[in-house]
C-alpha cells in the first residue's frame, strides 16, 4: 500500500536563546488504498486460509557493528565483492496491481481504465469513498458531498464536515491557478484522462485519517476495483479535515506535496520513497510554501540515513528534512533541466542520479572526472556545513533556499595530539568532527571496518536467499517439483527470518500445477488479517522474532508436477528488511538446498542468493573552515586508509573531518577510527 502522506507535528526548535514553536506538516508514508462506490465487483474466494497473526514490532534495526577488523584475505575480498555485484546487478520487478489480481485471485481481462464517458457530477452530488486511518491501518467507507466542480477538479467534503464556501473557493483558486500548473510543468502530468476516463483531479476532504496526518495519496486508486477492491478509481489525494483547515496556508502546501506524489506515482511507481518525499517537499518550495521545519531538525542531528525511511512514521521527521535539502541542493547545483531528468528517470534513488549525471557528462570542477551520486553527496555534506557562496569556488551553498539551516558539529576536540576516536556511522549519514587545535600540526590517520552486514542477523559465512527490499515491487523465488511418482504424506520444510511492514507488505507461498492458475498455500506462521486491504490471502507479515522453522503439507499435490513460488509484495512506501529463506527440504524427493554452492534449482526474480557481508566503503572529507586550504576528499574502498598531515591553523580557524559510510545496500552501521598525533 502506498502511504504518501503529510504529517502534522508540533516541533520545538531552540534557536540561540529563544524557543520557537513551529507547527509543521511533512511528507510521508504511502497508502495503497482503495475504492469508489459503484465500481465494486464480487471477488471469488479461491483459496483456503490458515489462522495466524503477524508478530508485532520489529527487530533492532541495527546490530552492533564489528570492532575494527584485521586485514581481509583475498578470498574474503572476493566473496564480499561477489555479494555486492549480485545486489548491484539484480533487477527488481515493479508491482502491478492488475497482474497481482490475476495471479492471486484468478481474475482475467481486467481493463486498465474505463472507456465509458465519465460521470458529470454536479455540486451537491454524493459519492462513497474508501479512506484509511493511518494510526490503525483500518480502511473504511465514507460518504462525501461535492462542494466544488471545475474542468480541472472535483472537491469532495465528507458528510458532517463544515466548511466556509468562500474559503474553499479561495483555496482552490490558488491551487488551480498556481500549484496545479507549477507541479505539472516541473514534475510532469498525472495520468490524464486516467483510470476513470475523466481528466478531472479528485480531492477528498475528510476526517479520521490519523492523529497527525495532514494528507495522503493512494496509489491503488489508479486501478479499477476489479484489480484492487478498495480502489476509489480516480486520480486523487486526501486532506485531513481534523487537522487542516481551508484557511490555513499550510493546506496549500499539503496539496502541492500530495499532488507531486500523484504525478510521480504515474511516471515511476517504484521510486525509492526517500527521494520521492524529497521531491514532494521541493514542490512546496517551488510553490512558495514552507518546507515544514524538518530541515532544521535535520540540521541539529545529521545522524539519519539519507536513503532510508523508518517503518515508524514518528521517527521520520529528520528524514523529511534530509531528503528535502538533498533534492533542493540538486536543483541549486545542476539546475532545473537536470533535476527534471532525475525526476523522470526510470531508475531509482542514487542509481538514477548516477545515470543522469553520467548521461549529461557532468564533471567535478576539481578533478575533471564525471561526477556520481557519491561525489554529489560529499558536496552536499559540505554545503550543509558551510552554506556560503564565499567558501571555496561557491558551489557549497543554497541559493534558491537562502534560509537553509547550517548543520551542527557532531563533536569538537580542543586538544588533538594523542587522541584516538573510535566511532560508528551509518550509511549516508554525516559525522562532523571539528578539530579546534590552533597552532598544532596534526597527523591524522583514518581507518574503517572493511565489511558491513547487509541485514541485522548473525549468519556468519552462510548463504541464504533474500527477497531484497524495494518499494512498490514484487520479487519471486520459484521451482518445479516432480511428485508424479510420490504418494502422501509429502512435507516441505524450510527456515525463514522476516521483517515485513505490518499490515502492508506480505510474503506468500503459492503453488500451481499448470503455471497459470495459482493457489496460496497456508503456512504455520502466515496471517489472514487484512485491515488495510493489502493481504491477498494468508501471508507472512510483521516480524518473525528470529529464524523459525516451517512445515508445509504438500500431500494434495501427490502424483503431480507442482511449481512452488515464494512471492514478496510491497506497497509503494516503506519497506522493512524483507524475507530470508534457508535449508529447504523435501524428504519425499530426497531434496535439500542450503544455497551454499548453488540456487538449488530455484529461479529467482528479484530474490538473491547472498552471504550477509558486503564491502564497507567510506566518504571522508577534510576541510579548513577558513577556506584557505584546499578541500581534501577521499572515496575509500573496503580496507583503504588515509594518512595526512594538516598544517597548524591560527586561532579561530578549525579543521572539520566529515565522515559518512557509503555502502548502498545496507542500513547497518560501520566502525571507524581516527588517530591524531
XYZ file of C-alpha atoms in Angstrom:
677
model
C 0.000 0.000 0.000
C 1.273 3.406 -0.947
C 1.456 5.633 2.082
C 2.410 9.031 0.666
C 1.229 11.245 3.459
C 1.970 14.534 5.101
C 2.297 14.561 8.873
C 1.414 17.398 11.188
C 3.770 17.610 14.148
C 4.476 20.158 16.825
C 8.203 20.758 16.797
C 10.127 22.874 19.275
C 13.299 24.385 17.896
C 15.652 26.175 20.226
C 17.462 28.858 18.290
C 20.167 30.684 20.224
C 18.445 31.674 23.468
C 14.851 31.820 22.287
C 12.416 28.946 21.886
C 10.361 28.911 18.732
C 7.323 26.669 18.381
C 6.601 25.576 14.821
C 3.513 23.834 13.587
C 4.836 21.786 10.723
C 3.498 19.294 8.268
C 5.687 16.935 6.425
C 5.657 14.463 3.560
C 5.275 10.877 4.356
C 4.079 7.396 4.013
C 2.172 5.997 1.116
C -1.124 4.173 1.186
C -2.065 1.684 -1.445
C -5.688 2.333 -0.628
C -8.840 1.802 -2.485
C -12.165 2.291 -3.931
C -15.152 4.123 -5.136
C -18.726 3.035 -4.574
C -20.342 1.774 -7.752
C -17.229 0.090 -9.115
C -17.110 -2.745 -6.588
C -17.236 -6.233 -8.043
C -17.669 -9.557 -6.261
C -14.406 -11.410 -5.777
C -14.174 -15.198 -5.876
C -12.563 -16.700 -2.798
C -10.386 -19.346 -4.423
C -8.076 -20.227 -1.541
C -8.367 -21.617 1.943
C -6.601 -19.891 4.807
C -4.911 -20.927 8.000
C -5.237 -18.859 11.104
C -2.267 -16.797 12.075
C -1.324 -13.320 13.113
C 1.785 -11.307 12.376
C 4.221 -10.775 15.172
C 4.019 -7.064 16.013
C 7.018 -4.844 16.204
C 10.332 -5.279 14.506
C 13.843 -6.329 15.346
C 16.545 -3.961 16.357
C 17.091 -2.190 13.053
C 20.845 -2.011 13.522
C 23.093 -4.674 15.014
C 26.247 -3.817 16.888
C 28.958 -3.239 14.282
C 32.049 -5.370 14.351
C 35.112 -3.903 16.020
C 37.934 -2.688 13.821
C 38.820 -5.779 11.829
C 42.167 -7.079 10.693
C 43.027 -7.110 7.012
C 40.860 -9.372 4.887
C 42.286 -12.198 2.839
C 41.997 -12.118 -0.937
C 39.371 -14.869 -0.659
C 37.307 -12.767 1.759
C 37.511 -9.761 -0.554
C 36.364 -11.883 -3.474
C 33.350 -13.095 -1.511
C 32.167 -9.704 -0.266
C 32.553 -8.122 -3.705
C 30.695 -11.052 -5.260
C 27.770 -10.327 -2.927
C 27.939 -6.626 -3.803
C 27.958 -7.425 -7.518
C 24.937 -9.690 -7.082
C 22.985 -6.894 -5.411
C 24.066 -4.286 -7.960
C 23.030 -6.412 -10.928
C 19.685 -7.743 -9.704
C 16.563 -6.349 -11.359
C 13.593 -5.870 -9.035
C 10.192 -6.079 -10.798
C 7.561 -3.435 -10.110
C 4.271 -4.450 -8.530
C 1.355 -4.277 -10.962
C -1.997 -4.494 -9.186
C -3.733 -5.856 -12.263
C -1.163 -8.622 -12.650
C -1.376 -9.390 -8.925
C -5.178 -9.682 -9.085
C -4.849 -12.104 -11.973
C -2.160 -14.168 -10.242
C -3.506 -14.196 -6.687
C -7.262 -14.001 -7.292
C -7.603 -15.753 -10.640
C -9.196 -12.778 -12.388
C -8.838 -12.366 -16.139
C -9.090 -9.497 -18.595
C -9.099 -6.642 -16.099
C -9.143 -3.331 -18.023
C -6.635 -0.623 -17.134
C -9.220 2.148 -17.377
C -12.855 2.824 -18.060
C -13.763 3.532 -21.662
C -17.263 4.827 -20.971
C -17.809 8.598 -20.712
C -17.127 9.916 -17.195
C -19.985 10.856 -14.907
C -20.605 14.621 -14.976
C -21.098 15.295 -11.274
C -22.754 18.461 -10.038
C -22.285 20.366 -6.800
C -24.442 18.693 -4.167
C -23.989 15.161 -5.517
C -22.946 12.436 -3.078
C -20.418 9.670 -3.560
C -18.896 6.923 -1.415
C -15.128 6.720 -0.957
C -12.735 4.401 0.794
C -10.386 6.091 3.248
C -7.795 4.760 5.664
C -6.851 5.658 9.215
C -3.056 5.633 9.281
C -2.973 5.148 13.054
C -4.923 1.881 12.950
C -4.335 0.957 9.259
C -8.086 0.297 9.016
C -9.853 1.045 5.740
C -13.487 2.205 5.818
C -16.155 3.722 3.567
C -17.405 7.275 3.920
C -19.898 9.415 2.010
C -18.855 12.815 0.688
C -20.667 15.744 -0.905
C -19.336 17.548 -3.979
C -18.739 21.173 -2.930
C -16.711 22.423 -5.901
C -16.508 21.425 -9.561
C -14.470 22.764 -12.470
C -12.850 21.475 -15.628
C -9.736 20.749 -13.534
C -11.014 19.133 -10.354
C -13.789 17.937 -8.075
C -13.529 18.779 -4.377
C -15.490 16.377 -2.167
C -16.250 17.072 1.507
C -17.159 14.292 3.921
C -20.715 14.474 5.214
C -20.789 16.260 8.567
C -17.632 18.300 7.935
C -18.390 22.016 7.961
C -16.560 24.355 5.607
C -16.695 28.004 4.606
C -17.535 28.059 0.894
C -15.648 31.326 0.389
C -12.526 29.871 1.989
C -12.871 26.797 -0.207
C -13.162 28.943 -3.320
C -10.124 30.993 -2.307
C -8.028 27.886 -1.641
C -8.959 26.178 -4.884
C -8.415 29.349 -6.913
C -4.795 29.279 -5.733
C -4.462 25.554 -6.346
C -5.835 25.730 -9.886
C -4.019 28.895 -10.945
C -0.664 28.271 -9.238
C 0.029 24.832 -7.758
C -1.557 22.720 -10.481
C 0.393 24.266 -13.388
C 3.620 24.650 -11.380
C 3.714 20.979 -10.404
C 2.796 19.828 -13.896
C 5.483 21.979 -15.512
C 8.234 20.721 -13.207
C 7.258 17.135 -12.352
C 5.051 16.166 -15.296
C 1.334 15.482 -15.525
C -0.760 12.988 -13.679
C -2.472 10.260 -15.722
C -4.980 12.109 -17.906
C -7.783 11.137 -18.533
C -6.813 8.431 -16.075
C -8.334 5.245 -14.773
C -11.817 6.796 -14.691
C -11.508 8.295 -18.202
C -12.079 11.693 -16.568
C -9.465 14.465 -16.881
C -10.500 15.925 -13.530
C -8.498 15.537 -10.337
C -10.433 14.366 -7.267
C -9.684 15.737 -3.787
C -11.394 14.293 -0.702
C -11.561 16.444 2.442
C -12.375 14.033 5.281
C -11.637 13.234 8.909
C -10.473 10.177 10.842
C -7.382 9.747 8.670
C -4.907 9.688 11.537
C -3.947 11.761 14.558
C -1.052 13.653 12.979
C -1.809 13.174 9.294
C -2.337 16.214 7.087
C -2.937 14.362 3.843
C -2.063 11.335 1.755
C -2.011 9.917 -1.742
C -3.205 6.389 -2.509
C -1.590 4.703 -5.499
C -4.191 1.925 -5.516
C -6.768 4.488 -6.624
C -5.095 4.245 -10.032
C -6.707 0.884 -10.855
C -10.298 -0.315 -11.071
C -11.867 -2.158 -8.110
C -11.667 -5.371 -10.123
C -7.910 -5.185 -9.570
C -7.983 -3.803 -6.024
C -11.343 -3.930 -4.298
C -10.787 -0.839 -2.133
C -9.794 1.405 -5.031
C -11.623 4.679 -5.467
C -10.613 4.518 -9.152
C -9.766 8.187 -9.581
C -6.620 10.294 -9.778
C -6.940 11.801 -6.331
C -5.475 12.658 -2.959
C -6.845 13.230 0.539
C -6.723 16.123 3.027
C -7.409 15.526 6.735
C -10.230 17.803 7.881
C -9.407 17.042 11.529
C -6.090 18.904 11.370
C -6.087 21.066 8.230
C -8.498 23.972 7.840
C -9.143 25.557 4.473
C -7.998 28.936 5.809
C -4.598 27.568 6.821
C -1.950 28.360 4.166
C -0.272 25.089 5.040
C -3.199 23.249 3.480
C -1.970 24.501 0.112
C 1.499 23.198 0.965
C -0.024 19.791 1.676
C -1.857 19.893 -1.645
C 1.371 20.688 -3.515
C 3.117 17.834 -1.704
C 0.446 15.216 -2.382
C -0.055 16.280 -5.985
C 3.651 15.613 -6.649
C 3.228 12.092 -5.236
C 0.295 11.519 -7.574
C 2.328 12.660 -10.577
C 5.455 10.730 -9.600
C 3.479 7.562 -8.939
C 2.199 7.616 -12.505
C 5.616 8.053 -14.124
C 7.810 5.992 -11.761
C 5.657 3.829 -9.464
C 8.514 2.080 -7.641
C 10.718 5.107 -6.999
C 12.538 4.912 -3.680
C 10.463 6.650 -1.031
C 13.207 8.874 0.379
C 13.789 10.751 -2.872
C 10.084 10.790 -3.747
C 9.409 12.530 -0.435
C 12.215 14.972 -1.136
C 10.609 15.933 -4.429
C 7.225 16.401 -2.733
C 8.814 18.786 -0.256
C 10.571 20.524 -3.147
C 7.119 21.003 -4.697
C 6.090 23.032 -1.656
C 9.166 25.241 -2.045
C 8.600 25.750 -5.777
C 5.079 26.926 -4.973
C 6.325 29.373 -2.345
C 5.345 27.487 0.801
C 7.222 26.369 3.896
C 9.140 23.111 3.823
C 7.726 22.376 7.261
C 10.698 22.961 9.553
C 12.054 19.430 9.445
C 15.143 20.701 7.653
C 16.009 22.455 10.913
C 15.539 19.239 12.857
C 17.909 17.514 10.465
C 20.480 20.287 10.861
C 20.562 19.663 14.620
C 21.051 15.918 14.211
C 22.504 14.667 10.930
C 22.595 11.080 12.226
C 19.926 9.933 9.763
C 20.455 7.686 6.745
C 19.504 9.677 3.671
C 18.494 6.697 1.516
C 16.258 5.081 4.126
C 12.824 5.574 5.694
C 11.594 4.313 9.032
C 8.632 1.954 9.336
C 7.641 4.084 12.355
C 6.257 7.351 10.962
C 7.029 9.251 14.171
C 10.737 8.765 13.506
C 10.701 10.234 10.016
C 10.774 13.952 10.785
C 14.519 14.248 10.178
C 14.234 12.039 7.075
C 11.902 14.625 5.548
C 14.386 17.362 6.322
C 17.315 15.441 4.861
C 15.575 14.424 1.640
C 14.202 17.941 1.096
C 17.620 19.557 1.484
C 19.230 16.936 -0.754
C 16.954 17.482 -3.764
C 16.941 21.240 -3.182
C 20.741 21.252 -3.387
C 20.469 19.084 -6.510
C 18.328 21.797 -8.116
C 20.664 24.523 -6.856
C 23.772 22.788 -8.126
C 22.701 21.443 -11.516
C 19.632 23.459 -12.434
C 16.084 22.790 -13.494
C 16.606 20.575 -16.533
C 18.954 18.112 -14.807
C 16.642 17.913 -11.786
C 13.678 17.246 -14.058
C 15.649 14.440 -15.691
C 16.254 12.851 -12.292
C 12.529 13.145 -11.507
C 11.625 11.418 -14.768
C 14.398 8.805 -14.778
C 13.060 5.254 -14.507
C 15.978 4.125 -12.385
C 15.587 4.721 -8.677
C 17.347 6.538 -5.846
C 21.097 7.054 -6.128
C 21.189 4.924 -9.287
C 19.004 7.441 -11.114
C 21.333 10.256 -10.055
C 24.365 8.269 -11.239
C 22.619 7.735 -14.567
C 21.535 11.322 -15.198
C 24.859 12.876 -14.188
C 26.790 10.457 -16.407
C 24.400 10.829 -19.336
C 24.907 14.595 -19.283
C 28.671 14.352 -18.881
C 28.717 16.486 -15.736
C 32.196 16.714 -14.257
C 33.760 17.699 -10.964
C 35.351 21.173 -11.250
C 38.444 19.987 -9.358
C 39.155 16.589 -10.917
C 37.510 16.898 -14.322
C 36.017 13.422 -13.821
C 32.359 12.519 -14.302
C 30.567 13.166 -11.025
C 28.432 10.409 -9.496
C 25.883 10.280 -6.687
C 28.561 9.712 -4.041
C 30.557 12.720 -5.254
C 27.423 14.834 -5.124
C 26.593 13.520 -1.654
C 30.033 14.652 -0.436
C 29.475 18.144 -1.821
C 26.045 18.200 -0.179
C 27.555 17.390 3.223
C 29.944 20.318 2.783
C 27.125 22.646 1.713
C 25.107 21.674 4.788
C 28.028 22.706 6.999
C 29.259 25.834 5.208
C 26.290 27.117 3.154
C 28.107 30.199 1.956
C 28.941 31.316 -1.575
C 32.296 32.750 -0.457
C 33.610 29.345 0.547
C 35.918 27.643 -1.971
C 34.517 28.023 -5.518
C 30.994 28.919 -4.377
C 29.326 25.577 -5.045
C 28.739 24.758 -1.364
C 25.685 26.938 -0.777
C 21.905 27.002 -1.129
C 20.975 29.887 -3.398
C 17.319 29.175 -4.113
C 16.689 28.419 -0.436
C 18.623 31.141 1.323
C 17.176 30.295 4.738
C 18.531 26.732 4.704
C 19.906 25.871 8.164
C 23.541 25.054 8.844
C 24.416 21.574 10.094
C 25.604 21.207 13.672
C 29.033 19.862 14.551
C 28.859 16.288 15.866
C 31.775 16.692 18.271
C 34.664 19.109 18.856
C 38.214 18.365 20.010
C 40.160 21.227 21.583
C 43.243 19.110 22.149
C 44.249 16.875 19.266
C 47.639 15.297 19.911
C 47.474 11.696 21.097
C 43.707 11.337 20.650
C 42.124 8.199 19.245
C 38.472 8.298 18.215
C 36.611 5.001 17.812
C 33.211 5.801 16.350
C 30.371 4.302 14.343
C 28.485 5.805 11.433
C 25.514 4.678 9.371
C 25.420 4.700 5.602
C 24.878 8.134 4.029
C 24.869 9.694 7.474
C 27.263 12.528 8.303
C 29.593 12.858 11.278
C 31.146 16.330 11.545
C 34.246 16.157 13.766
C 35.783 19.551 14.459
C 39.491 19.827 15.294
C 39.852 23.130 17.143
C 43.550 22.866 17.931
C 45.215 26.153 16.876
C 48.962 26.082 16.497
C 49.165 22.278 16.334
C 50.424 20.351 13.333
C 48.102 17.366 13.153
C 48.985 13.941 11.825
C 45.675 12.246 11.015
C 45.124 8.605 10.203
C 41.719 7.192 9.248
C 40.777 3.529 9.010
C 37.436 1.774 8.906
C 35.914 -1.678 9.130
C 36.262 -3.362 5.715
C 32.901 -5.145 5.834
C 29.344 -4.470 6.949
C 26.301 -6.775 7.284
C 23.505 -6.437 4.752
C 20.873 -7.383 7.337
C 20.570 -7.304 11.148
C 21.168 -11.025 11.561
C 24.095 -13.169 12.612
C 24.694 -15.536 9.731
C 28.461 -15.966 9.699
C 29.620 -17.164 6.315
C 26.368 -18.912 5.404
C 24.454 -18.276 2.196
C 20.693 -17.713 2.155
C 18.014 -16.477 -0.210
C 16.842 -12.920 0.436
C 13.750 -11.290 -1.022
C 15.548 -7.975 -1.440
C 13.714 -4.811 -0.347
C 12.183 -2.178 -2.593
C 9.072 -0.029 -2.619
C 6.223 -0.946 -4.958
C 7.727 -4.254 -6.014
C 7.120 -7.984 -6.230
C 10.050 -10.399 -6.015
C 9.753 -14.153 -6.530
C 11.588 -17.407 -5.957
C 10.134 -20.386 -7.828
C 10.895 -24.050 -8.502
C 9.123 -27.028 -10.032
C 8.989 -30.347 -8.168
C 8.028 -33.580 -9.908
C 5.804 -35.511 -7.497
C 4.309 -37.830 -10.135
C 5.812 -40.911 -8.513
C 5.316 -39.802 -4.939
C 2.470 -40.606 -2.558
C 1.316 -38.825 0.583
C 2.410 -37.698 3.086
C 4.622 -35.021 1.488
C 6.139 -32.365 3.731
C 8.086 -29.256 2.736
C 10.397 -27.876 5.420
C 12.358 -24.643 5.465
C 13.759 -21.995 7.772
C 12.809 -18.346 7.463
C 13.523 -14.987 9.053
C 11.412 -11.997 8.129
C 10.771 -8.383 8.990
C 7.870 -7.009 6.912
C 5.950 -3.747 7.164
C 2.979 -4.550 9.383
C -0.391 -4.587 7.576
C 1.061 -3.525 4.214
C 3.811 -5.838 2.889
C 3.331 -9.621 2.651
C 5.142 -12.781 1.552
C 3.094 -15.666 0.153
C 3.816 -19.273 -0.747
C 1.974 -20.130 -3.964
C 1.521 -23.397 -5.841
C 0.486 -24.174 -9.419
C 0.141 -27.394 -11.398
C -0.208 -25.668 -14.792
C 1.897 -22.490 -14.427
C -1.156 -20.277 -14.958
C -3.523 -20.802 -12.062
C -2.064 -20.259 -8.609
C -3.219 -21.098 -5.113
C -1.967 -19.530 -1.894
C -0.762 -22.231 0.494
C -1.396 -21.704 4.177
C 1.771 -21.782 6.253
C 2.072 -22.154 10.040
C 3.038 -18.507 10.552
C 1.031 -16.743 7.853
C -1.695 -14.228 8.670
C -5.034 -13.529 7.034
C -5.568 -10.305 8.957
C -6.376 -7.657 6.347
C -7.279 -4.309 7.894
C -5.626 -2.276 5.115
C -6.845 -4.341 2.173
C -3.354 -5.377 1.077
C -3.394 -9.043 2.108
C -4.316 -11.342 -0.791
C -4.868 -14.337 1.442
C -2.625 -15.839 4.072
C 0.752 -14.137 4.001
C 3.752 -13.692 6.229
C 3.683 -10.263 7.875
C 5.338 -8.433 10.763
C 8.463 -9.798 12.452
C 9.294 -13.475 12.837
C 11.199 -12.967 16.087
C 14.298 -14.640 14.668
C 14.828 -17.701 12.492
C 11.830 -20.052 12.593
C 11.134 -23.478 11.085
C 8.107 -24.094 8.864
C 6.491 -27.386 7.814
C 4.040 -27.372 4.900
C 1.824 -30.292 3.877
C 2.026 -30.784 0.097
C 0.121 -34.082 0.058
C -2.570 -32.550 -2.163
C -0.025 -32.482 -4.991
C 0.971 -36.155 -4.790
C 1.198 -37.687 -8.257
C 1.560 -34.301 -9.965
C 4.169 -31.800 -11.027
C 3.860 -28.657 -8.930
C 5.604 -25.296 -9.084
C 6.136 -23.523 -5.775
C 6.780 -19.792 -5.593
C 7.652 -17.540 -2.666
C 6.444 -14.029 -3.543
C 7.146 -10.784 -1.668
C 4.698 -7.964 -2.462
C 5.404 -4.453 -1.171
C 3.409 -1.262 -1.343
C 4.850 1.969 -2.667
C 6.298 3.306 0.544
C 8.285 1.997 3.458
C 9.920 -1.412 3.458
C 11.366 -3.299 6.379
C 14.256 -5.752 5.973
C 12.409 -8.373 3.936
C 12.211 -12.186 3.862
C 15.047 -14.719 4.229
C 14.885 -18.389 3.287
C 17.318 -21.225 4.002
C 17.659 -25.002 4.403
C 14.744 -26.146 2.258
C 13.939 -29.872 2.458
C 11.505 -32.106 0.628
C 12.192 -35.564 2.038
C 9.832 -37.347 -0.346
C 12.248 -36.457 -3.168
C 15.366 -36.610 -1.017
C 15.768 -32.919 -1.864
C 17.561 -30.284 0.160
C 19.009 -26.851 -0.600
C 21.194 -24.784 1.706
C 22.222 -22.343 -1.082
C 25.906 -22.650 -0.229
C 27.083 -23.847 -3.644
C 24.150 -23.005 -5.935
C 20.489 -21.959 -6.035
C 19.193 -25.499 -5.606
C 17.202 -25.312 -8.834
C 15.195 -22.297 -7.673
C 14.699 -19.445 -10.161
C 14.966 -16.004 -8.534
C 13.236 -12.875 -9.838
C 14.470 -10.153 -7.523
C 15.437 -12.668 -4.827
C 19.190 -13.023 -4.351
C 21.477 -15.764 -3.053
C 23.935 -13.921 -0.809
C 26.125 -14.008 2.231
C 25.498 -11.336 4.828
C 28.613 -9.224 4.286
C 29.429 -6.583 1.683
C 32.361 -4.165 1.376
C 32.209 -1.157 3.683
C 33.246 1.982 1.829
C 33.621 5.445 3.341
C 33.456 9.048 2.160
C 35.866 11.248 4.110
C 36.384 14.979 3.663
C 38.859 17.235 5.472
C 38.357 20.973 5.204
C 39.610 24.168 6.755
C 36.603 26.310 7.690
C 38.521 29.469 6.772
C 38.596 28.264 3.181
C 42.317 28.931 2.835
C 43.331 25.291 2.430
C 42.307 23.008 -0.409
C 39.446 20.678 0.471
C 40.623 17.066 0.682
C 38.081 14.458 -0.452
C 38.565 10.704 -0.184
C 36.344 7.910 -1.510
C 37.670 4.868 0.338
C 37.031 1.310 -0.785
C 36.951 -1.551 1.713
C 40.158 -1.625 3.725
C 41.534 1.687 2.408
C 43.164 4.051 4.898
C 44.197 7.711 4.992
C 47.347 9.246 6.438
C 47.706 13.033 6.109
C 49.489 15.879 7.841
C 47.498 19.044 8.493
C 49.487 22.267 8.956
C 48.837 24.459 12.019
C 45.946 26.900 11.906
C 45.602 30.262 13.581
C 43.271 30.853 16.496
C 39.658 30.939 15.332
C 40.324 28.573 12.425
C 39.415 24.892 12.599
C 39.559 21.728 10.580
C 36.440 19.611 10.150
C 36.620 15.921 9.298
C 33.412 14.758 7.600
C 32.768 11.001 7.698
C 29.997 9.003 6.005
C 29.503 5.321 5.291
C 28.726 4.689 1.621
C 27.561 1.071 1.316
C 24.298 1.440 -0.614
C 22.693 -1.928 0.114
C 22.506 -1.876 3.896
C 21.075 0.019 6.839
C 23.736 -1.240 9.219
C 26.404 0.808 10.986
C 30.136 0.750 10.321
C 33.046 1.275 12.699
C 35.879 3.694 12.021
C 38.915 5.036 13.841
C 40.683 8.404 13.686
C 44.177 8.587 15.184
C 45.595 12.058 15.851
C 49.242 12.682 16.600
